Coordinates of C-alpha atoms and ligand atoms in Angstrom, one line a residue:
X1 CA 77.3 16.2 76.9
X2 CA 73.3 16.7 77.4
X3 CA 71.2 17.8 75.0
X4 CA 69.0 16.3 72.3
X5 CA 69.9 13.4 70.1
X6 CA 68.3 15.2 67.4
X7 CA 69.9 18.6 68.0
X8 CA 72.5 19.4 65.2
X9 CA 75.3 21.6 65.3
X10 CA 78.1 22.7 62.8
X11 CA 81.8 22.3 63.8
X12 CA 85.1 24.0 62.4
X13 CA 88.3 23.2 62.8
X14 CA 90.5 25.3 61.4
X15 CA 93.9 24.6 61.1
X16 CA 97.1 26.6 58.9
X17 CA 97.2 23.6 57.1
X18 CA 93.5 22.4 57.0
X19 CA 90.0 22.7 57.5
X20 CA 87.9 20.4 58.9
X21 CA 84.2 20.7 59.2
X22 CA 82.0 18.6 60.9
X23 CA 77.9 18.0 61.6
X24 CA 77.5 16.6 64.9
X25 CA 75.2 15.7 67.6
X26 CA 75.8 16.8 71.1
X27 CA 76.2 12.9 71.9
X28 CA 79.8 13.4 70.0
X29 CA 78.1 11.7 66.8
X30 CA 79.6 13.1 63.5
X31 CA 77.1 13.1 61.0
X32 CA 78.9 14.0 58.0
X33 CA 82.5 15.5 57.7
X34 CA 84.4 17.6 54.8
X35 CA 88.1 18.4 54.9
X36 CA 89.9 20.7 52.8
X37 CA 93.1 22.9 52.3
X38 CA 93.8 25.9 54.1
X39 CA 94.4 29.0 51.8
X40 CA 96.4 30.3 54.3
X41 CA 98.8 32.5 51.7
X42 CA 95.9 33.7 50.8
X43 CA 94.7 36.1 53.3
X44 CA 92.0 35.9 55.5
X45 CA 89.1 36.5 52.8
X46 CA 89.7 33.3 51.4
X47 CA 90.3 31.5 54.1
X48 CA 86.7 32.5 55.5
X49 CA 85.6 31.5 52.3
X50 CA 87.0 28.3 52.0
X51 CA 85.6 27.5 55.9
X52 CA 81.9 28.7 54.5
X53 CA 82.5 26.3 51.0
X54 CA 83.3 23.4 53.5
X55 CA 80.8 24.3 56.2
X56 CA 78.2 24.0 52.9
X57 CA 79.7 20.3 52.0
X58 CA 79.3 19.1 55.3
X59 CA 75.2 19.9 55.5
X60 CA 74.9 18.9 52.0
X61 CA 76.1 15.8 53.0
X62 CA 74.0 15.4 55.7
X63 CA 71.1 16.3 54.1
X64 CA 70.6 19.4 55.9
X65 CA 70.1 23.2 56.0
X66 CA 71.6 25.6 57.6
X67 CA 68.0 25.8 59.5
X68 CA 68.4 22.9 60.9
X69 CA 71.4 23.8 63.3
X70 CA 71.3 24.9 66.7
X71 CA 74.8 26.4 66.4
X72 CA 78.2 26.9 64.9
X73 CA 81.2 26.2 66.8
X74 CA 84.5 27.1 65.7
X75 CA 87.9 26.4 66.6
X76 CA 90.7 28.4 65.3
X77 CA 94.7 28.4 66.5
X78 CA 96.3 31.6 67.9
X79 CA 95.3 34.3 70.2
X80 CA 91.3 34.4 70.5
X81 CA 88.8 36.3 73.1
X82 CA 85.8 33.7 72.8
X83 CA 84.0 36.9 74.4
X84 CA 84.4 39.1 71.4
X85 CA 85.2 36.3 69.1
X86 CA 88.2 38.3 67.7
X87 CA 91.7 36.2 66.7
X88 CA 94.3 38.4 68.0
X89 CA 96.9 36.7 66.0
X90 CA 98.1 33.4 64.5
X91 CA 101.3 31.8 63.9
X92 CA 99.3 29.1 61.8
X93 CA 97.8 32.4 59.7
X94 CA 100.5 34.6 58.6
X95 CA 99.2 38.3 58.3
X96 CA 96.0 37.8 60.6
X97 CA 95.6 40.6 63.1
X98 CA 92.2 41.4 64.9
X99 CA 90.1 39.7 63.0
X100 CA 86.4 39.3 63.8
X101 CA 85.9 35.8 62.6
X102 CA 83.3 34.7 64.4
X103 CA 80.4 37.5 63.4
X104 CA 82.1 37.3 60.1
X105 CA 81.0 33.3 59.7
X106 CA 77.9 34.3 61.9
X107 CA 76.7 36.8 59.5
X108 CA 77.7 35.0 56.3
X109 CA 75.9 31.5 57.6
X110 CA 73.1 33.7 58.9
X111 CA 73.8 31.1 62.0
X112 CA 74.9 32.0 66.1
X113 CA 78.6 31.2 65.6
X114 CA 81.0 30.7 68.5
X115 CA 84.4 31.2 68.4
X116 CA 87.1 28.9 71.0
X117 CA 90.8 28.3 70.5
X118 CA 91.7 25.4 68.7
X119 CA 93.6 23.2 71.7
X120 CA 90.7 24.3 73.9
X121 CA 88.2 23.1 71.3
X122 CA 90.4 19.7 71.6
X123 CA 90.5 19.7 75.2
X124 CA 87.1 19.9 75.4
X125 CA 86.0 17.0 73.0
X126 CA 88.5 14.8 75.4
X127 CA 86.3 16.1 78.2
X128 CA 83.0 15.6 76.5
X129 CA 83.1 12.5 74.2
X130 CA 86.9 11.2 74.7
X131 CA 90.3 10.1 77.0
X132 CA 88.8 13.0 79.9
X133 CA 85.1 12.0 80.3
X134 CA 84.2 11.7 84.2
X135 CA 87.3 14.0 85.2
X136 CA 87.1 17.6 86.6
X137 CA 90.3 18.8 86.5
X138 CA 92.7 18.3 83.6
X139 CA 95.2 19.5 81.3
X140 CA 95.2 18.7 77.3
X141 CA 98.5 18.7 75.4
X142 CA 98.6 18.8 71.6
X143 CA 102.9 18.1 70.4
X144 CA 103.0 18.4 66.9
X145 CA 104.7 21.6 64.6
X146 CA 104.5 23.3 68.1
X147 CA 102.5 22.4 71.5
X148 CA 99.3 23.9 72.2
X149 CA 97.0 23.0 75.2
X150 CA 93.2 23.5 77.3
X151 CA 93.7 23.9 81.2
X152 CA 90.3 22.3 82.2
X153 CA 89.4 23.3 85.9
X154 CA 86.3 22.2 87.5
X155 CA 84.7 21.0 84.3
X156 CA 85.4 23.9 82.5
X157 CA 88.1 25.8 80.5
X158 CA 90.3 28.3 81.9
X159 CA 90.3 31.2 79.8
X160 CA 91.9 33.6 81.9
X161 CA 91.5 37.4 81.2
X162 CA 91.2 38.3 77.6
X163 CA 90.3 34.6 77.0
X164 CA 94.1 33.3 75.9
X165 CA 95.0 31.0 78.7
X166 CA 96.5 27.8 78.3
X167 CA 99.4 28.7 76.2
X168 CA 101.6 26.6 77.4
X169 CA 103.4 25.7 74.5
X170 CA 105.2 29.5 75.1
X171 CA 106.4 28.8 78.5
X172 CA 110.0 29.3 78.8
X173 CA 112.1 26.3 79.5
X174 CA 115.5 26.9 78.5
X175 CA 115.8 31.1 79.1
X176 CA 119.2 31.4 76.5
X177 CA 117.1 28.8 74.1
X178 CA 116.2 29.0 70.3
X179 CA 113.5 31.9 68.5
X180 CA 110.2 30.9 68.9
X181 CA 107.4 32.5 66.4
X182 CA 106.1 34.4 69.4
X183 CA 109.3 36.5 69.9
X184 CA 110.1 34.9 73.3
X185 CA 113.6 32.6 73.5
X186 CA 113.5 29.1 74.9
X187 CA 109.8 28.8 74.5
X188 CA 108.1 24.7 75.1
X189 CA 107.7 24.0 71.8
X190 CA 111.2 25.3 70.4
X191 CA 112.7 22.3 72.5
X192 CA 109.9 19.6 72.6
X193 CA 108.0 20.0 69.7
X194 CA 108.3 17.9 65.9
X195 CA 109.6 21.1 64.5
X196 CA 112.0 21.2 67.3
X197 CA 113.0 17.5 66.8
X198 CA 113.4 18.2 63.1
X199 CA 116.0 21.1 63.2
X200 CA 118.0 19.4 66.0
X201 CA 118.5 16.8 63.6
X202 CA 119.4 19.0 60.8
X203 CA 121.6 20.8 63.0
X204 CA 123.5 17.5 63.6
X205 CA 123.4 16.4 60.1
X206 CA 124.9 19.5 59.1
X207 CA 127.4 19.1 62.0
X208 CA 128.5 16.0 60.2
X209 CA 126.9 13.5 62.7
X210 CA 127.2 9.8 61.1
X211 CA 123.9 8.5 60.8
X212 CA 120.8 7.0 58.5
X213 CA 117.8 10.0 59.0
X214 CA 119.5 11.4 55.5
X215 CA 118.9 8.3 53.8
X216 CA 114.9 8.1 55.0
X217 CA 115.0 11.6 53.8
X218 CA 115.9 11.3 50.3
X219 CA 118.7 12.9 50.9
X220 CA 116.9 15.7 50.9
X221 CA 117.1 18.6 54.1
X222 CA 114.4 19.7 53.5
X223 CA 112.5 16.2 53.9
X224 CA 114.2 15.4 57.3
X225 CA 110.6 15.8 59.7
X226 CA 109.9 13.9 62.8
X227 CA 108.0 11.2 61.3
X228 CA 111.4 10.6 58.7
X229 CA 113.6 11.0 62.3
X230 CA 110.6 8.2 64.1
X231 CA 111.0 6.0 61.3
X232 CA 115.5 6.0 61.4
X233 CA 114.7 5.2 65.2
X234 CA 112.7 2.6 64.5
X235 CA 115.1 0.7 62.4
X236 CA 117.8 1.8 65.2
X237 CA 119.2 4.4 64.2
X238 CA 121.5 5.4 67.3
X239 CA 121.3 9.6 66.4
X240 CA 117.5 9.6 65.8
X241 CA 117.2 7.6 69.2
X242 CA 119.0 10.2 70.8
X243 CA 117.1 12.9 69.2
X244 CA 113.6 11.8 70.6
X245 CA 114.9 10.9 73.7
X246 CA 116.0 14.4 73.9
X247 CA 112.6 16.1 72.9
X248 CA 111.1 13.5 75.3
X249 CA 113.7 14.9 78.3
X250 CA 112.0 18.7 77.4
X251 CA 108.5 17.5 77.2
X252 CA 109.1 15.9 80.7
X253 CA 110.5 19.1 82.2
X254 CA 107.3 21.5 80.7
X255 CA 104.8 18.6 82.4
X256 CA 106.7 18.9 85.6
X257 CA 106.2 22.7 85.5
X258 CA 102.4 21.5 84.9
X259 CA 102.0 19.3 87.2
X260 CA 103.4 21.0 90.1
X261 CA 101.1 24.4 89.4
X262 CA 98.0 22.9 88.7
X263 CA 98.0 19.2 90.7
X264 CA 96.0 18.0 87.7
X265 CA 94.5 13.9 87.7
X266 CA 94.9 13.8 84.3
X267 CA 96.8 14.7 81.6
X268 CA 95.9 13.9 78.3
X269 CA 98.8 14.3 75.0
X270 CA 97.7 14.3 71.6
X271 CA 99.1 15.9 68.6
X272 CA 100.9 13.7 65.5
X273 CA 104.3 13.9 67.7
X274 CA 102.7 11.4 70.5
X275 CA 102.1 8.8 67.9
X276 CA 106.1 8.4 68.5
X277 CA 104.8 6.4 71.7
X278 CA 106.7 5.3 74.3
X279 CA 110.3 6.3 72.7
X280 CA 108.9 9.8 73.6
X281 CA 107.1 9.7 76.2
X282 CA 108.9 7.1 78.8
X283 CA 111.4 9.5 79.0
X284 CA 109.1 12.5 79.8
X285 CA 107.5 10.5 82.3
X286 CA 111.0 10.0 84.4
X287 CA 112.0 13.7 84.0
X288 CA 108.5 14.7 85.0
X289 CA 108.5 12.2 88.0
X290 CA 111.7 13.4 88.8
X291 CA 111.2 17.1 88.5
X292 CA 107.7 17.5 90.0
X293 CA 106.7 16.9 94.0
X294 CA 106.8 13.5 94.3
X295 CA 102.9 13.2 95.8
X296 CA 101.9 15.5 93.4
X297 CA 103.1 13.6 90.5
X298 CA 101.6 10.3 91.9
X299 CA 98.4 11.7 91.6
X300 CA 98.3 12.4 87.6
X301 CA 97.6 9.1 85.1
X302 CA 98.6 9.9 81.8
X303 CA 95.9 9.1 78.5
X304 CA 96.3 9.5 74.8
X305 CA 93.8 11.2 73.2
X306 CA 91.3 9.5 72.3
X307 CA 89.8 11.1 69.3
X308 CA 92.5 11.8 66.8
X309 CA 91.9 14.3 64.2
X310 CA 87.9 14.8 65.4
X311 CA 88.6 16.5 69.1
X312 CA 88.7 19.9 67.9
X313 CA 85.8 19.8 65.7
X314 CA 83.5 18.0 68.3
X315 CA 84.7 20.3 70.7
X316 CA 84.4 23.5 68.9
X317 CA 81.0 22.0 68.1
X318 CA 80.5 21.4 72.0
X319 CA 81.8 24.8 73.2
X320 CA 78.8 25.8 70.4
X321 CA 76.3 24.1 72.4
X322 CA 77.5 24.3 75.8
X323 CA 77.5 28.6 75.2
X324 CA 73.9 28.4 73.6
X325 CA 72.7 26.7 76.9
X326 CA 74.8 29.2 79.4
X327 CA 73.7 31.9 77.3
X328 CA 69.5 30.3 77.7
X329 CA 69.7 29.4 81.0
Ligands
ZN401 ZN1 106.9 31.0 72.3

């Protein structure tokens, strides 16, 4: 991205796990960093709080005030109109419903504060600093508790009409398929996601299926995730194999479904559930191939991300800078 080496801006990345605040350079250079827990029982209050504690860290860590920032760019999961910087609602944030986060940051940090959906934050550090740079026209995947994602058209976000586009964890796959969080049946991310790995298996376990993912789980339901269910595979387990190869099939026929509307060059998958590698994803590949137009599908390369756990806070800090200049110019 363009702009002054010197220029400094403030990223958040909020998660309903954690927080992750950044200050950054609009070369993609992270100055200083502070992570920290996500009140999210909490409420909203001290969530905000937490993110304004955190943001306070990260300057006095890099040896800066709040003067020195151009901007603060944050990236939040759920619904959110960038526009009026309201999250709509959050399956990550229990209880949050039209809440004006970004004037309430932007008024506490006495700092312009812009406000981007987390995946889109991600997608657009791929696109400025990571596994995107030099492409116009690409969709970002994020697979881990669910599937989140940034449609990038022309080198820039589609946001659609109230700003929510890009949700393409909720498309429906399987129309007579499990409860997703959003109400809907069949959803993505109830088939292809680590939660969705995770209570497959529990559902076989509990269906008496002979196999080891118990054993890498203490025993213990509860502990049976899809890094415990990556791990049996590893060692061979035939059930976990199956398993992934499964959530791999699902994530092939959602990419198909993406890669026949939008005709994209790239796709780039991140999330913890793509660290599963090739058990996961050579399967999607051959649904995908097999599902989509066949010229169409020769056309998209695949990439990892290529940030890990700092795309959405560079690109929430991005979208920061990025909206300063649109709003200048
Ligand atoms: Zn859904």
């Amino acid at each position: 991205m363009s702009g002054n080496a010197d220029d400094l801006i403030l990223g958040v990345d909020l998660g309903g796990t954690k927080i992750l605040t950044a200050v950054t350079n609009p070369l993609g250079k992270i100055l200083s960093s502070d992570q920290s827990i996500t009140p999210a029982p909490k409420g909203h209050e001290a969530v905000i709080h937490s993110i304004l504690e955190s943001a306070h860290r990260a300057l006095g860590q890099a040896d800066v005030a709040i003067s020195d920032i151009i901007a603060v760019g944050v990236g939040a999961p759920g619904l959110i109109n960038p526009e009026t910087g309201i999250l709509f609602t959050s399956p990550n944030l229990p209880g949050w419903r039209d809440i004006p986060l970004r004037d309430t940051i932007q008024e506490k940090l006495g700092k312009k504060t812009f406000l981007i959906n987390d995946a889109n934050a991600a997608a657009l550090g791929e696109f400025y600093f990571g596994a995107a740079r030099g492409t116009r026209n690409f969709i970002y995947i994020t697979i881990s508790t669910g599937i989140g994602g940034g449609i990038v058209i022309d080198g820039k976000i589609y946001s659609g009409a109230i700003g929510a586009a890009g949700e393409v964890g909720h498309m429906t796959i399987d129309d007579d398929g499990p409860i997703c969080n959003c109400g809907n049946r069949g959803c993505w991310e109830t088939l292809a996601s680590g939660t969705a790995l995770a209570r497959e298996a529990r559902h076989r376990i509990e269906g008496g299926m002979r196999t080891s993912i118990l054993e890498y789980a203490e025993g213990d339901m509860e502990k049976v995730t899809a890094l415990v269910i990556q791990d049996a595979a590893e060692k061979g387990d035939s059930l976990a194999k199956e398993l992934i190869g499964r959530t791999g099939y699902y994530l092939g026929v959602g990419l198909a479904n993406l890669i026949n509307i939008f005709n994209p060059e790239l796709i780039v998958i991140g999330g913890g559930l793509s660290n599963i590698g090739n058990m996961l994803l050579d399967p999607a590949f051959k649904v995908a191939g097999e599902r989509a137009y066949k010229q169409v599908f020769q056309a998209v390369r695949f990439a990892y991300a290529g940030l890990g756990r700092n795309s959405g806070v560079l690109g929430a800090a991005a979208f920061a800078l990025q909206e300063m200049k649109r709003q200048i110019s």
